[in-house]
Amino acid sequence: MSLSEQSRTQPAPPMAPHGDGSALDRQRVVEIDRYQVLVDPPRDDLVALVEVAAQVADVPMATINLISDTSQHQIATKGFDASVCSREDSMCAAVLHEDEPVIVPDASQDERFRDNPFVTGVLGDVRFYATHQLTTPGGVVIGTLCVFDTVPRQLSAAQEDSLQKLADRVVDLLELELRSRELAASVVELEQARVELERSNQQLAAFAGQVSHDLRNPLTAVAMSLSMIEEEVDPESDDLQFLVRRARGGATRMQSMIDDLLAFARVGAELTREPVDLDEVAAEVHEDLETALVGAELTIDPLPTVPGDHVQLRAVLQNLVANAAKFTRPGQPARIEVRARPTVVLGPGVADPLDPEAGQGVDGWRVEVVDHGIGIPAEQRDRVFEPLARVATEVPGFGIGLATVRRIVEAHGGDVGVTETAGGGATVWFALPL
């Protein structure tokens, strides 16, 4: 039995309340507002769809109605001009609560519609009437796809099915435009955030450079004065000699901290991208850290060539190897391995090893600096990348090295993290995309 036949044989349900201020009405208004189609000119895609609906039903008139708590808005029409009427006058508002399409061969013979102004001649002379609900993905009925004629008629089962599919496409078009608009807004926000971040980085670098300059001059004067005092202090005065050496050491450490902070602030400000041979970088780091690595066992496996900034990637590797050499177990020499493996970089916080079985191409490299020292507690592994964060306070340092590493790696579009070394110790890794 077709839906039109069911409409003739089943008793008419009671009229739904019109604009009763219910939670459903409020939800419907919110959903309609999201689509932003009530104030704009009729959209070509929606007009084309109602034209297809009229053709499918073989009727002269069709419309897409959105029904708020007070009004019916015809946002696209075929065969007549769009208008707005009160919800009380709307034929479709009376059947929004129906669970399935409503198809009426002759509205003048139906108790639900025979006194409606669109049927009586006050607003129209509707006889054949068919309406299909427009239901959002959240399950809210916001209106109808409606086809009608001024003479009675029937619909075939195929026509009914096609009209239902067209009603679904109306919602699809509304959703597509909404998502496109949201995506465009997100793109604008991301671009604004990028511009603001770039501006902030430039200001930070300029501020750090100014502060570094302003502090470096008085520190240099202090260091020179302490050197002169040390020359004048009686060599036999151990206490004074100790105090002067301590003051000079403090000034030197302060200078190192200023230099580290300046380097941290400037990361990413001037990023040069070119092929960087990490084997060459590792050799330079080994040479630079020759004194710090005395007594240490350093093994460097073959490393790849990656796109990036040679100077900054060298700072990454140097910081990680220097840390591995410092955080050793008491009485044991440092054992350090530097290695790399291809990865599929999936996003922030994720860098999976390449799965040969999956047939995926290499789109990144994961470089690991492995030590067998005191390790980093699991609850501290995120915090160690924050500026001035220190885990082992007995080891000299300012807690800026790993923060600088993260800024450099993220400026290259990569990620960084810490895992536990098998048998104890820390494995600090960074992943870089190709």
mmCIF file of C-alpha atoms in Angstrom, residues 31-420:
data_model
loop_
_atom_site.group_PDB
_atom_site.id
_atom_site.type_symbol
_atom_site.label_atom_id
_atom_site.label_comp_id
_atom_site.label_asym_id
_atom_site.label_seq_id
_atom_site.Cartn_x
_atom_site.Cartn_y
_atom_site.Cartn_z
ATOM 1 C CA GLU A 31 19.242 24.597 13.980
ATOM 2 C CA ILE A 32 17.671 26.863 11.346
ATOM 3 C CA ASP A 33 19.839 29.803 12.464
ATOM 4 C CA ARG A 34 22.962 27.678 11.969
ATOM 5 C CA TYR A 35 22.187 27.244 8.278
ATOM 6 C CA GLN A 36 21.790 31.008 7.660
ATOM 7 C CA VAL A 37 19.347 30.680 4.742
ATOM 8 C CA LEU A 38 16.477 32.891 5.918
ATOM 9 C CA VAL A 39 18.005 36.280 5.095
ATOM 10 C CA ASP A 40 20.042 35.484 1.979
ATOM 11 C CA PRO A 41 18.654 35.354 -1.595
ATOM 12 C CA PRO A 42 17.438 31.892 -2.686
ATOM 13 C CA ARG A 43 20.391 29.587 -3.250
ATOM 14 C CA ASP A 44 20.755 28.235 -6.770
ATOM 15 C CA ASP A 45 21.397 24.678 -5.578
ATOM 16 C CA LEU A 46 18.203 24.638 -3.495
ATOM 17 C CA VAL A 47 16.144 26.184 -6.309
ATOM 18 C CA ALA A 48 17.451 23.531 -8.690
ATOM 19 C CA LEU A 49 16.476 20.824 -6.228
ATOM 20 C CA VAL A 50 12.852 21.999 -5.863
ATOM 21 C CA GLU A 51 12.608 22.150 -9.655
ATOM 22 C CA VAL A 52 13.665 18.501 -9.763
ATOM 23 C CA ALA A 53 11.117 17.697 -7.039
ATOM 24 C CA ALA A 54 8.303 19.274 -9.072
ATOM 25 C CA GLN A 55 9.419 17.355 -12.138
ATOM 26 C CA VAL A 56 9.585 14.060 -10.249
ATOM 27 C CA ALA A 57 6.079 14.555 -8.817
ATOM 28 C CA ASP A 58 4.779 15.912 -12.150
ATOM 29 C CA VAL A 59 3.264 18.951 -10.418
ATOM 30 C CA PRO A 60 3.589 22.687 -11.195
ATOM 31 C CA MET A 61 4.655 23.802 -7.711
ATOM 32 C CA ALA A 62 7.239 22.819 -5.083
ATOM 33 C CA THR A 63 8.942 24.507 -2.160
ATOM 34 C CA ILE A 64 11.423 24.058 0.664
ATOM 35 C CA ASN A 65 9.843 25.290 3.896
ATOM 36 C CA LEU A 66 11.748 26.017 7.084
ATOM 37 C CA ILE A 67 9.425 26.381 10.053
ATOM 38 C CA SER A 68 10.419 28.360 13.137
ATOM 39 C CA ASP A 69 8.451 28.827 16.338
ATOM 40 C CA THR A 70 6.368 31.596 14.726
ATOM 41 C CA SER A 71 6.692 31.466 10.937
ATOM 42 C CA GLN A 72 7.016 29.387 7.789
ATOM 43 C CA HIS A 73 9.815 30.542 5.445
ATOM 44 C CA GLN A 74 9.846 29.411 1.817
ATOM 45 C CA ILE A 75 13.592 29.483 1.025
ATOM 46 C CA ALA A 76 13.321 28.042 -2.498
ATOM 47 C CA THR A 77 10.249 27.660 -4.747
ATOM 48 C CA LYS A 78 9.117 26.399 -8.139
ATOM 49 C CA GLY A 79 5.990 27.755 -9.843
ATOM 50 C CA PHE A 80 5.285 30.690 -7.500
ATOM 51 C CA ASP A 81 7.061 33.449 -5.566
ATOM 52 C CA ALA A 82 8.570 32.646 -2.159
ATOM 53 C CA SER A 83 6.981 34.250 0.891
ATOM 54 C CA VAL A 84 6.726 34.055 4.672
ATOM 55 C CA CYS A 85 3.498 33.183 6.473
ATOM 56 C CA SER A 86 2.534 32.653 10.093
ATOM 57 C CA ARG A 87 3.068 29.199 11.502
ATOM 58 C CA GLU A 88 -0.681 28.945 12.237
ATOM 59 C CA ASP A 89 -1.432 29.238 8.494
ATOM 60 C CA SER A 90 1.200 26.680 7.463
ATOM 61 C CA MET A 91 -0.020 23.307 6.224
ATOM 62 C CA CYS A 92 3.392 21.718 6.835
ATOM 63 C CA ALA A 93 3.595 22.928 10.441
ATOM 64 C CA ALA A 94 0.529 20.836 11.213
ATOM 65 C CA VAL A 95 2.328 17.609 10.305
ATOM 66 C CA LEU A 96 5.925 18.226 11.469
ATOM 67 C CA HIS A 97 5.376 15.631 14.179
ATOM 68 C CA GLU A 98 4.605 12.852 11.678
ATOM 69 C CA ASP A 99 7.083 9.965 11.543
ATOM 70 C CA GLU A 100 6.826 9.616 7.761
ATOM 71 C CA PRO A 101 5.879 11.671 4.699
ATOM 72 C CA VAL A 102 2.303 12.970 4.427
ATOM 73 C CA ILE A 103 0.685 12.589 1.007
ATOM 74 C CA VAL A 104 -2.876 13.809 0.446
ATOM 75 C CA PRO A 105 -4.647 13.387 -2.932
ATOM 76 C CA ASP A 106 -7.207 16.148 -2.145
ATOM 77 C CA ALA A 107 -6.551 18.471 0.791
ATOM 78 C CA SER A 108 -10.091 19.859 0.658
ATOM 79 C CA GLN A 109 -11.345 16.437 1.759
ATOM 80 C CA ASP A 110 -8.816 15.994 4.595
ATOM 81 C CA GLU A 111 -9.814 17.083 8.119
ATOM 82 C CA ARG A 112 -6.312 18.380 8.807
ATOM 83 C CA PHE A 113 -6.259 20.805 5.898
ATOM 84 C CA ARG A 114 -9.751 21.546 4.526
ATOM 85 C CA ASP A 115 -10.060 24.758 6.616
ATOM 86 C CA ASN A 116 -6.490 25.908 5.973
ATOM 87 C CA PRO A 117 -6.232 29.253 4.124
ATOM 88 C CA PHE A 118 -3.925 27.654 1.542
ATOM 89 C CA VAL A 119 -6.816 25.304 0.693
ATOM 90 C CA THR A 120 -9.876 27.524 1.111
ATOM 91 C CA GLY A 121 -8.757 30.144 -1.402
ATOM 92 C CA VAL A 122 -7.667 32.793 1.120
ATOM 93 C CA LEU A 123 -3.963 32.148 0.437
ATOM 94 C CA GLY A 124 -4.166 29.416 -2.189
ATOM 95 C CA ASP A 125 -6.166 26.644 -3.822
ATOM 96 C CA VAL A 126 -4.128 23.596 -2.892
ATOM 97 C CA ARG A 127 -5.673 20.209 -3.639
ATOM 98 C CA PHE A 128 -2.926 17.628 -4.099
ATOM 99 C CA TYR A 129 -0.359 17.995 -1.294
ATOM 100 C CA ALA A 130 2.752 15.954 -0.394
ATOM 101 C CA THR A 131 5.336 16.883 2.235
ATOM 102 C CA HIS A 132 8.558 15.190 3.306
ATOM 103 C CA GLN A 133 10.267 16.201 6.559
ATOM 104 C CA LEU A 134 13.746 17.741 6.552
ATOM 105 C CA THR A 135 15.606 16.116 9.438
ATOM 106 C CA THR A 136 19.052 17.275 10.513
ATOM 107 C CA PRO A 137 21.832 14.820 11.431
ATOM 108 C CA GLY A 138 20.936 15.552 15.059
ATOM 109 C CA GLY A 139 17.376 14.335 14.515
ATOM 110 C CA VAL A 140 15.658 17.754 14.554
ATOM 111 C CA VAL A 141 12.878 18.319 11.986
ATOM 112 C CA ILE A 142 13.402 21.868 10.704
ATOM 113 C CA GLY A 143 10.911 21.940 7.850
ATOM 114 C CA THR A 144 9.720 20.148 4.738
ATOM 115 C CA LEU A 145 10.194 19.556 1.044
ATOM 116 C CA CYS A 146 6.677 20.124 -0.249
ATOM 117 C CA VAL A 147 5.091 19.530 -3.682
ATOM 118 C CA PHE A 148 1.490 20.443 -4.532
ATOM 119 C CA ASP A 149 -1.069 21.112 -7.249
ATOM 120 C CA THR A 150 -4.435 22.834 -7.633
ATOM 121 C CA VAL A 151 -6.062 19.599 -8.781
ATOM 122 C CA PRO A 152 -6.283 16.212 -7.018
ATOM 123 C CA ARG A 153 -3.765 13.569 -8.072
ATOM 124 C CA GLN A 154 -1.863 10.464 -6.918
ATOM 125 C CA LEU A 155 1.820 9.579 -6.596
ATOM 126 C CA SER A 156 3.396 6.279 -7.545
ATOM 127 C CA ALA A 157 5.596 4.409 -5.100
ATOM 128 C CA ALA A 158 8.625 5.343 -7.224
ATOM 129 C CA GLN A 159 7.726 9.026 -7.061
ATOM 130 C CA GLU A 160 7.287 8.866 -3.289
ATOM 131 C CA ASP A 161 10.687 7.211 -2.882
ATOM 132 C CA SER A 162 12.379 9.788 -5.119
ATOM 133 C CA LEU A 163 10.852 12.690 -3.181
ATOM 134 C CA GLN A 164 12.111 11.224 0.110
ATOM 135 C CA LYS A 165 15.617 10.991 -1.325
ATOM 136 C CA LEU A 166 15.404 14.579 -2.550
ATOM 137 C CA ALA A 167 14.354 15.709 0.960
ATOM 138 C CA ASP A 168 17.489 14.033 2.327
ATOM 139 C CA ARG A 169 19.562 15.862 -0.287
ATOM 140 C CA VAL A 170 18.132 19.199 0.881
ATOM 141 C CA VAL A 171 19.597 18.575 4.329
ATOM 142 C CA ASP A 172 22.859 17.391 2.753
ATOM 143 C CA LEU A 173 23.157 20.685 0.856
ATOM 144 C CA LEU A 174 22.436 22.702 3.991
ATOM 145 C CA GLU A 175 25.029 20.709 5.942
ATOM 146 C CA LEU A 176 27.626 20.998 3.177
ATOM 147 C CA GLU A 177 27.307 24.780 3.066
ATOM 148 C CA LEU A 178 27.461 24.950 6.873
ATOM 149 C CA ARG A 179 30.605 22.805 7.057
ATOM 150 C CA SER A 180 32.215 24.769 4.225
ATOM 151 C CA ARG A 181 31.498 28.005 6.058
ATOM 152 C CA GLU A 182 32.875 26.602 9.320
ATOM 153 C CA LEU A 183 35.976 25.347 7.514
ATOM 154 C CA ALA A 184 36.527 28.741 5.902
ATOM 155 C CA ALA A 185 36.183 30.409 9.307
ATOM 156 C CA SER A 186 38.684 27.945 10.785
ATOM 157 C CA VAL A 187 41.151 28.673 8.001
ATOM 158 C CA VAL A 188 40.833 32.397 8.675
ATOM 159 C CA GLU A 189 41.333 31.836 12.401
ATOM 160 C CA LEU A 190 44.385 29.653 11.775
ATOM 161 C CA GLU A 191 45.885 32.269 9.488
ATOM 162 C CA GLN A 192 45.246 34.972 12.068
ATOM 163 C CA ALA A 193 46.839 32.770 14.731
ATOM 164 C CA ARG A 194 49.845 32.150 12.474
ATOM 165 C CA VAL A 195 50.294 35.869 11.851
ATOM 166 C CA GLU A 196 49.946 36.613 15.565
ATOM 167 C CA LEU A 197 52.423 33.857 16.453
ATOM 168 C CA GLU A 198 54.900 35.196 13.933
ATOM 169 C CA ARG A 199 54.484 38.699 15.325
ATOM 170 C CA SER A 200 54.892 37.427 18.903
ATOM 171 C CA ASN A 201 58.022 35.483 17.962
ATOM 172 C CA GLN A 202 59.519 38.550 16.338
ATOM 173 C CA GLN A 203 58.731 40.647 19.397
ATOM 174 C CA LEU A 204 60.116 37.944 21.680
ATOM 175 C CA ALA A 205 63.324 37.714 19.698
ATOM 176 C CA ALA A 206 63.703 41.508 19.674
ATOM 177 C CA PHE A 207 62.982 41.697 23.402
ATOM 178 C CA ALA A 208 65.398 38.883 24.196
ATOM 179 C CA GLY A 209 68.094 40.519 22.088
ATOM 180 C CA GLN A 210 67.623 43.851 23.851
ATOM 181 C CA VAL A 211 67.616 42.265 27.306
ATOM 182 C CA SER A 212 70.663 40.198 26.411
ATOM 183 C CA HIS A 213 72.493 43.309 25.258
ATOM 184 C CA ASP A 214 71.456 45.318 28.315
ATOM 185 C CA LEU A 215 72.537 42.572 30.729
ATOM 186 C CA ARG A 216 75.680 41.515 28.883
ATOM 187 C CA ASN A 217 77.420 44.888 29.255
ATOM 188 C CA PRO A 218 77.143 45.166 33.041
ATOM 189 C CA LEU A 219 78.017 41.478 33.416
ATOM 190 C CA THR A 220 81.128 42.004 31.337
ATOM 191 C CA ALA A 221 82.073 44.928 33.579
ATOM 192 C CA VAL A 222 81.484 42.799 36.689
ATOM 193 C CA ALA A 223 83.633 39.958 35.284
ATOM 194 C CA MET A 224 86.467 42.366 34.436
ATOM 195 C CA SER A 225 86.292 43.964 37.871
ATOM 196 C CA LEU A 226 86.413 40.560 39.539
ATOM 197 C CA SER A 227 89.467 39.626 37.453
ATOM 198 C CA MET A 228 91.217 42.803 38.559
ATOM 199 C CA ILE A 229 90.270 42.176 42.180
ATOM 200 C CA GLU A 230 91.574 38.614 41.940
ATOM 201 C CA GLU A 231 94.947 39.946 40.801
ATOM 202 C CA GLU A 232 95.096 42.294 43.789
ATOM 203 C CA VAL A 233 93.956 39.819 46.443
ATOM 204 C CA ASP A 234 96.691 38.410 48.654
ATOM 205 C CA PRO A 235 97.404 34.855 47.418
ATOM 206 C CA GLU A 236 97.645 33.803 51.049
ATOM 207 C CA SER A 237 94.065 34.918 51.732
ATOM 208 C CA ASP A 238 92.177 31.733 50.941
ATOM 209 C CA ASP A 239 88.814 33.141 52.001
ATOM 210 C CA LEU A 240 89.023 36.148 49.687
ATOM 211 C CA GLN A 241 90.338 34.035 46.829
ATOM 212 C CA PHE A 242 87.372 31.653 47.299
ATOM 213 C CA LEU A 243 84.834 34.488 47.327
ATOM 214 C CA VAL A 244 86.269 36.087 44.182
ATOM 215 C CA ARG A 245 86.331 32.770 42.291
ATOM 216 C CA ARG A 246 82.760 32.089 43.401
ATOM 217 C CA ALA A 247 81.637 35.525 42.193
ATOM 218 C CA ARG A 248 83.378 35.036 38.845
ATOM 219 C CA GLY A 249 81.744 31.606 38.466
ATOM 220 C CA GLY A 250 78.328 33.134 39.140
ATOM 221 C CA ALA A 251 78.911 35.838 36.529
ATOM 222 C CA THR A 252 79.984 33.208 33.993
ATOM 223 C CA ARG A 253 76.893 31.097 34.650
ATOM 224 C CA MET A 254 74.680 34.162 34.342
ATOM 225 C CA GLN A 255 76.264 34.957 30.976
ATOM 226 C CA SER A 256 75.631 31.370 29.815
ATOM 227 C CA MET A 257 72.008 31.576 30.917
ATOM 228 C CA ILE A 258 71.505 34.845 29.027
ATOM 229 C CA ASP A 259 72.986 33.268 25.881
ATOM 230 C CA ASP A 260 70.715 30.211 26.255
ATOM 231 C CA LEU A 261 67.610 32.346 26.729
ATOM 232 C CA LEU A 262 68.507 34.413 23.667
ATOM 233 C CA ALA A 263 68.973 31.262 21.577
ATOM 234 C CA PHE A 264 65.641 29.912 22.846
ATOM 235 C CA ALA A 265 63.797 33.101 21.909
ATOM 236 C CA ARG A 266 65.270 33.218 18.414
ATOM 237 C CA VAL A 267 64.354 29.641 17.458
ATOM 238 C CA GLY A 268 62.241 29.515 14.307
ATOM 239 C CA ALA A 269 62.573 33.243 13.608
ATOM 240 C CA GLU A 270 64.927 32.660 10.675
ATOM 241 C CA LEU A 271 64.501 29.061 9.531
ATOM 242 C CA THR A 272 66.562 28.059 6.494
ATOM 243 C CA ARG A 273 65.411 24.861 4.768
ATOM 244 C CA GLU A 274 67.975 22.843 2.844
ATOM 245 C CA PRO A 275 69.131 19.203 2.785
ATOM 246 C CA VAL A 276 70.938 18.548 6.072
ATOM 247 C CA ASP A 277 73.254 15.526 6.346
ATOM 248 C CA LEU A 278 72.776 14.394 9.941
ATOM 249 C CA ASP A 279 75.931 12.237 9.716
ATOM 250 C CA GLU A 280 77.884 15.436 9.129
ATOM 251 C CA VAL A 281 75.995 17.177 11.942
ATOM 252 C CA ALA A 282 76.730 14.301 14.348
ATOM 253 C CA ALA A 283 80.461 14.488 13.509
ATOM 254 C CA GLU A 284 80.479 18.218 14.289
ATOM 255 C CA VAL A 285 78.652 17.616 17.579
ATOM 256 C CA HIS A 286 81.123 14.874 18.535
ATOM 257 C CA GLU A 287 84.001 17.262 17.913
ATOM 258 C CA ASP A 288 82.404 20.154 19.814
ATOM 259 C CA LEU A 289 81.616 17.956 22.837
ATOM 260 C CA GLU A 290 85.038 16.287 22.919
ATOM 261 C CA THR A 291 85.748 17.516 26.449
ATOM 262 C CA ALA A 292 82.256 16.737 27.796
ATOM 263 C CA LEU A 293 82.458 13.223 26.343
ATOM 264 C CA VAL A 294 85.758 12.266 27.938
ATOM 265 C CA GLY A 295 85.306 8.722 29.304
ATOM 266 C CA ALA A 296 81.931 8.322 27.553
ATOM 267 C CA GLU A 297 81.106 5.608 25.038
ATOM 268 C CA LEU A 298 79.345 7.209 22.052
ATOM 269 C CA THR A 299 78.018 5.105 19.168
ATOM 270 C CA ILE A 300 76.577 6.852 16.122
ATOM 271 C CA ASP A 301 74.720 4.729 13.573
ATOM 272 C CA PRO A 302 74.298 5.942 9.984
ATOM 273 C CA LEU A 303 71.921 8.919 9.944
ATOM 274 C CA PRO A 304 69.718 10.244 7.114
ATOM 275 C CA THR A 305 69.654 13.500 5.210
ATOM 276 C CA VAL A 306 66.584 15.583 6.081
ATOM 277 C CA PRO A 307 65.253 18.997 5.012
ATOM 278 C CA GLY A 308 65.861 21.672 7.612
ATOM 279 C CA ASP A 309 68.143 24.273 9.117
ATOM 280 C CA HIS A 310 71.678 22.931 9.572
ATOM 281 C CA VAL A 311 72.584 25.224 12.469
ATOM 282 C CA GLN A 312 69.394 24.621 14.414
ATOM 283 C CA LEU A 313 69.358 20.844 13.896
ATOM 284 C CA ARG A 314 72.950 20.795 15.094
ATOM 285 C CA ALA A 315 71.788 22.565 18.272
ATOM 286 C CA VAL A 316 69.137 19.833 18.734
ATOM 287 C CA LEU A 317 71.610 16.975 18.475
ATOM 288 C CA GLN A 318 74.225 18.773 20.570
ATOM 289 C CA ASN A 319 71.749 19.434 23.400
ATOM 290 C CA LEU A 320 70.548 15.830 23.443
ATOM 291 C CA VAL A 321 74.032 14.271 23.377
ATOM 292 C CA ALA A 322 75.304 16.716 26.027
ATOM 293 C CA ASN A 323 72.344 15.846 28.275
ATOM 294 C CA ALA A 324 72.951 12.130 27.806
ATOM 295 C CA ALA A 325 76.572 12.635 28.845
ATOM 296 C CA LYS A 326 75.584 14.570 31.997
ATOM 297 C CA PHE A 327 72.823 12.441 33.465
ATOM 298 C CA THR A 328 74.806 9.315 34.294
ATOM 299 C CA ARG A 329 74.539 6.852 37.148
ATOM 300 C CA PRO A 330 77.006 7.446 39.995
ATOM 301 C CA GLY A 331 80.374 5.881 39.281
ATOM 302 C CA GLN A 332 79.426 4.767 35.762
ATOM 303 C CA PRO A 333 80.594 6.297 32.466
ATOM 304 C CA ALA A 334 78.051 7.526 29.968
ATOM 305 C CA ARG A 335 76.925 5.092 27.253
ATOM 306 C CA ILE A 336 75.171 6.869 24.394
ATOM 307 C CA GLU A 337 73.769 5.667 21.081
ATOM 308 C CA VAL A 338 72.501 7.893 18.291
ATOM 309 C CA ARG A 339 70.360 6.142 15.703
ATOM 310 C CA ALA A 340 67.559 6.795 13.221
ATOM 311 C CA ARG A 341 64.749 4.884 11.568
ATOM 312 C CA PRO A 342 62.183 5.757 8.908
ATOM 313 C CA THR A 343 58.733 6.644 10.155
ATOM 314 C CA VAL A 344 55.267 7.580 9.033
ATOM 315 C CA VAL A 345 54.648 10.829 10.871
ATOM 316 C CA LEU A 346 50.933 10.849 11.750
ATOM 317 C CA GLY A 347 50.681 14.123 13.662
ATOM 318 C CA PRO A 348 51.580 15.800 16.964
ATOM 319 C CA GLY A 349 52.586 13.236 19.551
ATOM 320 C CA VAL A 350 52.562 10.326 17.067
ATOM 321 C CA ALA A 351 55.471 8.914 15.100
ATOM 322 C CA ASP A 352 55.056 5.259 14.185
ATOM 323 C CA PRO A 353 57.818 3.091 12.725
ATOM 324 C CA LEU A 354 57.429 2.277 9.053
ATOM 325 C CA ASP A 355 55.440 -0.903 8.557
ATOM 326 C CA PRO A 356 57.047 -2.735 5.624
ATOM 327 C CA GLU A 357 53.970 -4.939 5.284
ATOM 328 C CA ALA A 358 51.702 -1.935 4.753
ATOM 329 C CA GLY A 359 53.552 -0.771 1.677
ATOM 330 C CA GLN A 360 53.637 2.812 2.931
ATOM 331 C CA GLY A 361 56.330 5.215 1.727
ATOM 332 C CA VAL A 362 58.752 6.900 4.115
ATOM 333 C CA ASP A 363 57.579 10.415 4.901
ATOM 334 C CA GLY A 364 59.732 11.127 7.931
ATOM 335 C CA TRP A 365 62.641 10.091 10.143
ATOM 336 C CA ARG A 366 62.784 9.446 13.859
ATOM 337 C CA VAL A 367 66.191 10.179 15.414
ATOM 338 C CA GLU A 368 66.851 8.748 18.874
ATOM 339 C CA VAL A 369 69.532 9.635 21.417
ATOM 340 C CA VAL A 370 69.695 6.723 23.842
ATOM 341 C CA ASP A 371 71.401 6.842 27.233
ATOM 342 C CA HIS A 372 71.700 4.364 30.093
ATOM 343 C CA GLY A 373 71.771 6.893 32.883
ATOM 344 C CA ILE A 374 69.399 7.876 35.669
ATOM 345 C CA GLY A 375 66.373 8.178 33.349
ATOM 346 C CA ILE A 376 63.381 10.496 33.564
ATOM 347 C CA PRO A 377 60.299 9.552 35.639
ATOM 348 C CA ALA A 378 57.196 8.984 33.492
ATOM 349 C CA GLU A 379 55.290 11.821 35.155
ATOM 350 C CA GLN A 380 58.113 14.276 34.307
ATOM 351 C CA ARG A 381 58.574 13.410 30.612
ATOM 352 C CA ASP A 382 56.330 16.173 29.327
ATOM 353 C CA ARG A 383 57.513 18.786 31.828
ATOM 354 C CA VAL A 384 61.200 18.454 30.894
ATOM 355 C CA PHE A 385 60.483 20.242 27.604
ATOM 356 C CA GLU A 386 59.184 23.340 29.387
ATOM 357 C CA PRO A 387 61.526 26.334 29.838
ATOM 358 C CA LEU A 388 63.519 26.317 33.109
ATOM 359 C CA ALA A 389 62.159 22.878 34.079
ATOM 360 C CA ARG A 390 64.733 20.666 35.798
ATOM 361 C CA VAL A 391 64.359 17.107 37.067
ATOM 362 C CA ALA A 392 67.812 16.321 38.510
ATOM 363 C CA THR A 393 68.802 19.531 40.304
ATOM 364 C CA GLU A 394 72.150 18.078 41.347
ATOM 365 C CA VAL A 395 73.318 18.214 37.724
ATOM 366 C CA PRO A 396 74.397 21.705 36.537
ATOM 367 C CA GLY A 397 72.120 23.418 34.025
ATOM 368 C CA PHE A 398 69.347 25.948 33.538
ATOM 369 C CA GLY A 399 66.576 23.739 32.144
ATOM 370 C CA ILE A 400 66.530 25.500 28.775
ATOM 371 C CA GLY A 401 68.189 22.901 26.528
ATOM 372 C CA LEU A 402 65.229 20.560 26.009
ATOM 373 C CA ALA A 403 62.824 23.502 25.681
ATOM 374 C CA THR A 404 65.026 24.794 22.860
ATOM 375 C CA VAL A 405 65.054 21.327 21.286
ATOM 376 C CA ARG A 406 61.257 21.226 21.225
ATOM 377 C CA ARG A 407 60.954 24.731 19.718
ATOM 378 C CA ILE A 408 63.425 23.852 16.946
ATOM 379 C CA VAL A 409 61.789 20.516 16.118
ATOM 380 C CA GLU A 410 58.272 21.987 16.101
ATOM 381 C CA ALA A 411 59.488 24.863 13.901
ATOM 382 C CA HIS A 412 60.534 22.127 11.441
ATOM 383 C CA GLY A 413 57.020 20.616 11.580
ATOM 384 C CA GLY A 414 58.116 17.672 13.725
ATOM 385 C CA ASP A 415 57.614 16.348 17.221
ATOM 386 C CA VAL A 416 59.749 15.311 20.180
ATOM 387 C CA GLY A 417 59.348 13.016 23.167
ATOM 388 C CA VAL A 418 60.961 10.764 25.769
ATOM 389 C CA THR A 419 60.671 7.028 26.339
ATOM 390 C CA GLU A 420 62.426 4.709 28.783
#
